[in-house]
Amino acid sequence: MALLHYTLLLAGLVLATAQECDVCHLHHPGLSGITTGKEVSSAEVFNSDATQCREYQSESCCTQTEASAISLAGLFYDNGDGSDTYTNYGCGKVSDTCQAFFIDMQCFHKCDKNAGKFRKFENCQADTVQDDGTYFDGEEMDRLPVRASHCNAMFEACKDERYCATAPKNSIFEIEYCMQNNFDGSGCRTFQDVWKDGTEMCDNFFEENFQYQADDSISYVMKFPEGDANPNNLVLTDKDYPNTCVGHEVNVTHPHVDAYSGQRVTAEAAGCAANWHQLPGSGHPLNGTAAESECSSCKDCYSDLGFNADAECDAPSSAPSQAPSPAPSGGSSPK
């Protein structure tokens, strides 16, 4: 009964808003080294308990559980233990108005497939070490252009709020370290003490993940009305997705996991086309629009891995449950 209820709700979502099933190229760390996030931006059902990220329901790279878990607890106002209780090491709770901007940016980061176009590193393996001896991950982005209006409004809403800032970067990623050493509160500074405006804040507070962009035609919004088609799908449409990370290959015939049963759902049942992975812009290596791969055609990709290339490429609906993905061509050096 639960599965039937979910299927009916899912069908309603798909009909209400045009859906594009694309590969989700960001991979977020979870407990015990298990990454979170979906394989494909299929529709999700967010019940009434889910109050944030709801605009992504029709095509989402996050589940309701992941969206509901987004919070600033443990970031601004505790001592780094993950609780939402103010302690002497923090700088006080940030206002709801300011927090809303951070929540919206996290929803974009976890739920919007377009964020994956700016994945910083070629390889997402958590246990892989770069040439300089440092680790990297699959959720970091490289200067994704954020709409100027968001950065400016965010700065105005947050400029009088305090957070624990560690020079010289004063970034969001150093807040936890700062709070662990903020015994006398000397690390607490307001946003406007650290940043002069929204441009400087977006360019630096998130280190190299985001970048202020004044041109609306080449920048992404961090929030849009629930029920509307995602306007970010119309931005930088000529920018390719990166290669699929090793270990994150996509199940093309059953790319969606049912939220109630935990079982995989066919592409069609999830509102995707049967050959979604071969459609332009899907971010899958078989559509020819992902980053340059080591195999030049559909048949090359399949035959290299021992599949019957003629059968798989001539009949998309009979594609294997685990589609091949070209090996990454290399990696960038993390910070």
GROMACS .gro file of C-alpha atoms in nm:
model
  335
    1MET     CA    1   0.000   0.000   0.000
    2ALA     CA    2   0.282   0.239   0.085
    3LEU     CA    3   0.451   0.170  -0.248
    4LEU     CA    4   0.125   0.230  -0.437
    5HIS     CA    5   0.072   0.557  -0.247
    6TYR     CA    6   0.427   0.663  -0.327
    7THR     CA    7   0.385   0.573  -0.696
    8LEU     CA    8   0.067   0.781  -0.728
    9LEU     CA    9   0.227   1.081  -0.559
   10LEU     CA   10   0.533   1.043  -0.777
   11ALA     CA   11   0.321   1.037  -1.091
   12GLY     CA   12   0.153   1.359  -0.980
   13LEU     CA   13   0.487   1.527  -0.932
   14VAL     CA   14   0.610   1.422  -1.274
   15LEU     CA   15   0.294   1.548  -1.445
   16ALA     CA   16   0.298   1.877  -1.256
   17THR     CA   17   0.648   1.977  -1.363
   18ALA     CA   18   0.857   1.879  -1.662
   19GLN     CA   19   1.122   1.633  -1.549
   20GLU     CA   20   1.476   1.586  -1.670
   21CYS     CA   21   1.656   1.280  -1.538
   22ASP     CA   22   2.027   1.358  -1.532
   23VAL     CA   23   2.321   1.200  -1.351
   24CYS     CA   24   2.391   1.349  -1.007
   25HIS     CA   25   2.765   1.415  -1.020
   26LEU     CA   26   2.821   1.538  -0.663
   27HIS     CA   27   2.869   1.278  -0.389
   28HIS     CA   28   2.833   1.385  -0.027
   29PRO     CA   29   3.004   1.215   0.270
   30GLY     CA   30   2.782   1.027   0.510
   31LEU     CA   31   2.831   0.806   0.814
   32SER     CA   32   3.097   0.533   0.810
   33GLY     CA   33   3.239   0.657   0.483
   34ILE     CA   34   2.916   0.587   0.290
   35THR     CA   35   2.830   0.866   0.049
   36THR     CA   36   2.480   1.010   0.030
   37GLY     CA   37   2.293   1.151  -0.265
   38LYS     CA   38   2.110   0.988  -0.553
   39GLU     CA   39   2.238   0.850  -0.879
   40VAL     CA   40   1.987   1.037  -1.097
   41SER     CA   41   1.774   1.350  -1.055
   42SER     CA   42   1.443   1.163  -1.048
   43ALA     CA   43   1.127   1.284  -0.874
   44GLU     CA   44   1.098   1.261  -0.495
   45VAL     CA   45   0.799   1.282  -0.264
   46PHE     CA   46   0.848   1.534   0.018
   47ASN     CA   47   0.577   1.494   0.279
   48SER     CA   48   0.441   1.775   0.496
   49ASP     CA   49   0.719   1.726   0.751
   50ALA     CA   50   0.979   1.835   0.496
   51THR     CA   51   0.989   2.214   0.506
   52GLN     CA   52   1.299   2.287   0.300
   53CYS     CA   53   1.429   2.209  -0.050
   54ARG     CA   54   1.073   2.133  -0.161
   55GLU     CA   55   1.118   2.308  -0.496
   56TYR     CA   56   1.341   2.020  -0.610
   57GLN     CA   57   1.076   1.747  -0.574
   58SER     CA   58   1.016   1.697  -0.945
   59GLU     CA   59   1.385   1.634  -1.022
   60SER     CA   60   1.607   1.597  -0.722
   61CYS     CA   61   1.955   1.471  -0.643
   62CYS     CA   62   1.860   1.447  -0.274
   63THR     CA   63   1.603   1.241  -0.087
   64GLN     CA   64   1.355   1.388   0.159
   65THR     CA   65   1.562   1.246   0.444
   66GLU     CA   66   1.874   1.418   0.319
   67ALA     CA   67   1.690   1.745   0.260
   68SER     CA   68   1.532   1.740   0.606
   69ALA     CA   69   1.872   1.681   0.766
   70ILE     CA   70   2.010   2.009   0.631
   71SER     CA   71   2.075   2.233   0.928
   72LEU     CA   72   2.316   2.491   1.062
   73ALA     CA   73   2.331   2.319   1.399
   74GLY     CA   74   2.692   2.255   1.482
   75LEU     CA   75   2.816   2.511   1.232
   76PHE     CA   76   2.777   2.853   1.392
   77TYR     CA   77   2.676   2.816   1.752
   78ASP     CA   78   2.817   2.513   1.928
   79ASN     CA   79   3.161   2.370   2.003
   80GLY     CA   80   3.174   2.140   1.703
   81ASP     CA   81   3.006   1.835   1.857
   82GLY     CA   82   2.711   1.845   1.619
   83SER     CA   83   2.454   1.955   1.878
   84ASP     CA   84   2.228   2.255   1.835
   85THR     CA   85   2.288   2.384   2.186
   86TYR     CA   86   2.470   2.711   2.240
   87THR     CA   87   2.795   2.671   2.432
   88ASN     CA   88   3.065   2.908   2.547
   89TYR     CA   89   3.281   2.818   2.247
   90GLY     CA   90   3.028   2.941   1.992
   91CYS     CA   91   2.932   3.297   1.900
   92GLY     CA   92   2.557   3.284   1.953
   93LYS     CA   93   2.275   3.158   1.736
   94VAL     CA   94   2.244   3.309   1.390
   95SER     CA   95   1.908   3.469   1.307
   96ASP     CA   96   1.649   3.272   1.113
   97THR     CA   97   1.663   3.529   0.831
   98CYS     CA   98   2.035   3.477   0.786
   99GLN     CA   99   2.011   3.100   0.826
  100ALA     CA  100   1.756   3.077   0.545
  101PHE     CA  101   2.017   3.182   0.289
  102PHE     CA  102   2.257   2.912   0.405
  103ILE     CA  103   1.978   2.652   0.399
  104ASP     CA  104   1.894   2.751   0.040
  105MET     CA  105   2.257   2.715  -0.066
  106GLN     CA  106   2.280   2.372   0.096
  107CYS     CA  107   1.958   2.267  -0.080
  108PHE     CA  108   2.109   2.374  -0.410
  109HIS     CA  109   2.436   2.194  -0.334
  110LYS     CA  110   2.270   1.866  -0.238
  111CYS     CA  111   1.957   1.864  -0.455
  112ASP     CA  112   2.023   2.055  -0.778
  113LYS     CA  113   2.181   1.838  -1.046
  114ASN     CA  114   2.338   2.147  -1.208
  115ALA     CA  115   2.579   2.177  -0.917
  116GLY     CA  116   2.746   1.862  -1.049
  117LYS     CA  117   2.869   2.045  -1.359
  118PHE     CA  118   3.117   2.222  -1.135
  119ARG     CA  119   3.248   1.921  -0.942
  120LYS     CA  120   3.609   2.008  -0.870
  121PHE     CA  121   3.779   1.670  -0.877
  122GLU     CA  122   3.777   1.400  -1.142
  123ASN     CA  123   3.791   1.111  -0.898
  124CYS     CA  124   3.560   1.092  -0.596
  125GLN     CA  125   3.716   0.802  -0.405
  126ALA     CA  126   3.753   0.901  -0.042
  127ASP     CA  127   4.059   0.678   0.004
  128THR     CA  128   4.248   0.812  -0.298
  129VAL     CA  129   4.537   1.048  -0.238
  130GLN     CA  130   4.646   1.322  -0.476
  131ASP     CA  131   5.006   1.374  -0.587
  132ASP     CA  132   5.057   1.633  -0.313
  133GLY     CA  133   4.958   1.383  -0.045
  134THR     CA  134   4.616   1.530   0.035
  135TYR     CA  135   4.273   1.371   0.020
  136PHE     CA  136   3.978   1.505  -0.174
  137ASP     CA  137   3.609   1.436  -0.211
  138GLY     CA  138   3.323   1.432  -0.455
  139GLU     CA  139   3.115   1.718  -0.321
  140GLU     CA  140   3.351   2.011  -0.367
  141MET     CA  141   3.275   2.253  -0.650
  142ASP     CA  142   3.496   2.484  -0.852
  143ARG     CA  143   3.371   2.845  -0.865
  144LEU     CA  144   3.005   2.779  -0.940
  145PRO     CA  145   2.856   3.118  -1.042
  146VAL     CA  146   2.594   3.238  -0.792
  147ARG     CA  147   2.336   3.502  -0.886
  148ALA     CA  148   2.454   3.842  -0.756
  149SER     CA  149   2.114   3.918  -0.604
  150HIS     CA  150   2.147   3.617  -0.373
  151CYS     CA  151   2.495   3.714  -0.255
  152ASN     CA  152   2.393   4.075  -0.195
  153ALA     CA  153   2.074   3.986  -0.008
  154MET     CA  154   2.257   3.725   0.196
  155PHE     CA  155   2.521   3.974   0.302
  156GLU     CA  156   2.255   4.226   0.409
  157ALA     CA  157   2.072   3.960   0.611
  158CYS     CA  158   2.388   3.829   0.779
  159LYS     CA  159   2.616   4.131   0.810
  160ASP     CA  160   2.545   4.185   1.180
  161GLU     CA  161   2.557   3.815   1.270
  162ARG     CA  162   2.865   3.675   1.438
  163TYR     CA  163   3.061   3.363   1.357
  164CYS     CA  164   3.396   3.219   1.463
  165ALA     CA  165   3.644   3.339   1.200
  166THR     CA  166   3.996   3.208   1.156
  167ALA     CA  167   4.241   3.421   0.957
  168PRO     CA  168   4.358   3.433   0.689
  169LYS     CA  169   4.074   3.253   0.509
  170ASN     CA  170   3.791   3.322   0.756
  171SER     CA  171   3.594   3.056   0.567
  172ILE     CA  172   3.293   2.847   0.653
  173PHE     CA  173   3.511   2.536   0.656
  174GLU     CA  174   3.725   2.665   0.942
  175ILE     CA  175   3.443   2.754   1.181
  176GLU     CA  176   3.451   2.420   1.363
  177TYR     CA  177   3.827   2.444   1.419
  178CYS     CA  178   3.788   2.802   1.536
  179MET     CA  179   3.518   2.710   1.788
  180GLN     CA  180   3.732   2.435   1.936
  181ASN     CA  181   3.985   2.702   2.031
  182ASN     CA  182   3.752   2.992   2.099
  183PHE     CA  183   3.779   2.975   2.478
  184ASP     CA  184   3.757   3.352   2.533
  185GLY     CA  185   3.528   3.439   2.242
  186SER     CA  186   3.802   3.636   2.068
  187GLY     CA  187   3.734   3.454   1.741
  188CYS     CA  188   3.378   3.590   1.713
  189ARG     CA  189   3.338   3.852   1.443
  190THR     CA  190   3.045   3.985   1.240
  191PHE     CA  191   3.019   3.920   0.869
  192GLN     CA  192   3.070   4.286   0.792
  193ASP     CA  193   3.382   4.289   1.009
  194VAL     CA  194   3.525   4.018   0.785
  195TRP     CA  195   3.372   4.089   0.442
  196LYS     CA  196   3.305   4.428   0.285
  197ASP     CA  197   3.013   4.318   0.065
  198GLY     CA  198   2.827   4.029  -0.098
  199THR     CA  199   3.087   3.992  -0.370
  200GLU     CA  200   3.373   3.938  -0.130
  201MET     CA  201   3.164   3.709   0.090
  202CYS     CA  202   3.050   3.474  -0.191
  203ASP     CA  203   3.398   3.465  -0.346
  204ASN     CA  204   3.579   3.380  -0.023
  205PHE     CA  205   3.357   3.261   0.261
  206PHE     CA  206   3.294   2.934   0.075
  207GLU     CA  207   3.655   2.926  -0.045
  208GLU     CA  208   3.659   2.811  -0.409
  209ASN     CA  209   3.313   2.652  -0.424
  210PHE     CA  210   3.108   2.957  -0.525
  211GLN     CA  211   3.169   3.276  -0.716
  212TYR     CA  212   2.972   3.602  -0.732
  213GLN     CA  213   2.831   3.659  -1.081
  214ALA     CA  214   2.655   3.979  -1.188
  215ASP     CA  215   2.533   3.839  -1.521
  216ASP     CA  216   2.199   3.665  -1.460
  217SER     CA  217   2.225   3.469  -1.785
  218ILE     CA  218   2.528   3.272  -1.665
  219SER     CA  219   2.456   3.238  -1.293
  220TYR     CA  220   2.245   3.009  -1.078
  221VAL     CA  221   1.965   3.090  -0.836
  222MET     CA  222   1.973   2.925  -0.496
  223LYS     CA  223   1.595   2.908  -0.457
  224PHE     CA  224   1.284   2.914  -0.677
  225PRO     CA  225   0.908   2.871  -0.617
  226GLU     CA  226   0.784   2.523  -0.538
  227GLY     CA  227   0.601   2.379  -0.840
  228ASP     CA  228   0.802   2.578  -1.095
  229ALA     CA  229   1.044   2.417  -1.336
  230ASN     CA  230   1.403   2.456  -1.221
  231PRO     CA  231   1.531   2.777  -1.388
  232ASN     CA  232   1.888   2.657  -1.343
  233ASN     CA  233   1.829   2.400  -1.617
  234LEU     CA  234   1.839   2.688  -1.866
  235VAL     CA  235   2.174   2.822  -1.742
  236LEU     CA  236   2.505   2.729  -1.908
  237THR     CA  237   2.341   2.453  -2.108
  238ASP     CA  238   2.655   2.414  -2.318
  239LYS     CA  239   2.867   2.326  -2.014
  240ASP     CA  240   2.935   1.953  -1.996
  241TYR     CA  241   2.906   1.737  -1.688
  242PRO     CA  242   3.232   1.580  -1.567
  243ASN     CA  243   3.314   1.212  -1.602
  244THR     CA  244   3.129   0.970  -1.377
  245CYS     CA  245   3.343   0.894  -1.072
  246VAL     CA  246   3.475   0.541  -1.031
  247GLY     CA  247   3.251   0.361  -0.785
  248HIS     CA  248   2.954   0.589  -0.865
  249GLU     CA  249   2.842   0.433  -1.192
  250VAL     CA  250   2.468   0.462  -1.256
  251ASN     CA  251   2.211   0.185  -1.287
  252VAL     CA  252   2.049   0.299  -1.610
  253THR     CA  253   1.742   0.072  -1.609
  254HIS     CA  254   1.660   0.114  -1.237
  255PRO     CA  255   1.815   0.448  -1.141
  256HIS     CA  256   1.567   0.539  -0.866
  257VAL     CA  257   1.538   0.391  -0.515
  258ASP     CA  258   1.189   0.380  -0.361
  259ALA     CA  259   1.182   0.583  -0.040
  260TYR     CA  260   0.950   0.338   0.138
  261SER     CA  261   1.069  -0.006   0.030
  262GLY     CA  262   1.433   0.073  -0.042
  263GLN     CA  263   1.398  -0.120  -0.367
  264ARG     CA  264   1.517   0.006  -0.705
  265VAL     CA  265   1.254   0.146  -0.941
  266THR     CA  266   1.265   0.141  -1.320
  267ALA     CA  267   1.343   0.458  -1.508
  268GLU     CA  268   0.989   0.474  -1.646
  269ALA     CA  269   0.829   0.428  -1.302
  270ALA     CA  270   1.043   0.713  -1.172
  271GLY     CA  271   0.919   0.940  -1.451
  272CYS     CA  272   1.235   0.912  -1.663
  273ALA     CA  273   1.253   0.808  -2.026
  274ALA     CA  274   1.367   0.450  -2.079
  275ASN     CA  275   1.668   0.582  -2.267
  276TRP     CA  276   1.723   0.879  -2.037
  277HIS     CA  277   2.097   0.806  -2.025
  278GLN     CA  278   2.129   0.852  -2.402
  279LEU     CA  279   1.945   1.184  -2.420
  280PRO     CA  280   2.144   1.505  -2.476
  281GLY     CA  281   2.251   1.670  -2.152
  282SER     CA  282   2.185   1.371  -1.926
  283GLY     CA  283   2.540   1.373  -1.795
  284HIS     CA  284   2.583   1.004  -1.872
  285PRO     CA  285   2.888   0.905  -2.082
  286LEU     CA  286   2.670   0.725  -2.336
  287ASN     CA  287   2.496   1.048  -2.443
  288GLY     CA  288   2.818   1.203  -2.570
  289THR     CA  289   2.787   1.523  -2.367
  290ALA     CA  290   2.984   1.431  -2.057
  291ALA     CA  291   3.348   1.531  -2.039
  292GLU     CA  292   3.576   1.369  -2.293
  293SER     CA  293   3.602   0.999  -2.223
  294GLU     CA  294   3.842   0.724  -2.316
  295CYS     CA  295   3.584   0.554  -2.537
  296SER     CA  296   3.456   0.743  -2.838
  297SER     CA  297   3.115   0.581  -2.892
  298CYS     CA  298   2.839   0.385  -2.729
  299LYS     CA  299   2.968   0.058  -2.876
  300ASP     CA  300   3.322   0.131  -2.766
  301CYS     CA  301   3.210   0.197  -2.409
  302TYR     CA  302   3.014  -0.128  -2.387
  303SER     CA  303   3.255  -0.354  -2.576
  304ASP     CA  304   3.551  -0.240  -2.363
  305LEU     CA  305   3.371  -0.382  -2.059
  306GLY     CA  306   3.268  -0.706  -2.226
  307PHE     CA  307   2.902  -0.628  -2.301
  308ASN     CA  308   2.726  -0.715  -2.626
  309ALA     CA  309   2.774  -0.371  -2.779
  310ASP     CA  310   2.547  -0.424  -3.080
  311ALA     CA  311   2.255  -0.534  -2.866
  312GLU     CA  312   2.298  -0.270  -2.598
  313CYS     CA  313   2.349   0.030  -2.826
  314ASP     CA  314   2.085  -0.061  -3.083
  315ALA     CA  315   1.821  -0.132  -2.817
  316PRO     CA  316   1.841   0.120  -2.529
  317SER     CA  317   1.557  -0.040  -2.335
  318SER     CA  318   1.761  -0.358  -2.297
  319ALA     CA  319   2.065  -0.180  -2.156
  320PRO     CA  320   2.239  -0.363  -1.870
  321SER     CA  321   2.142  -0.268  -1.518
  322GLN     CA  322   2.488  -0.129  -1.457
  323ALA     CA  323   2.600   0.086  -1.749
  324PRO     CA  324   2.972   0.122  -1.812
  325SER     CA  325   3.144   0.444  -1.735
  326PRO     CA  326   3.481   0.556  -1.876
  327ALA     CA  327   3.773   0.582  -1.641
  328PRO     CA  328   3.846   0.937  -1.530
  329SER     CA  329   4.118   1.111  -1.725
  330GLY     CA  330   4.295   1.249  -1.421
  331GLY     CA  331   4.243   1.475  -1.123
  332SER     CA  332   4.302   1.824  -1.004
  333SER     CA  333   4.510   1.904  -0.703
  334PRO     CA  334   4.291   1.984  -0.406
  335LYS     CA  335   4.353   2.272  -0.180
   0.00000   0.00000   0.00000
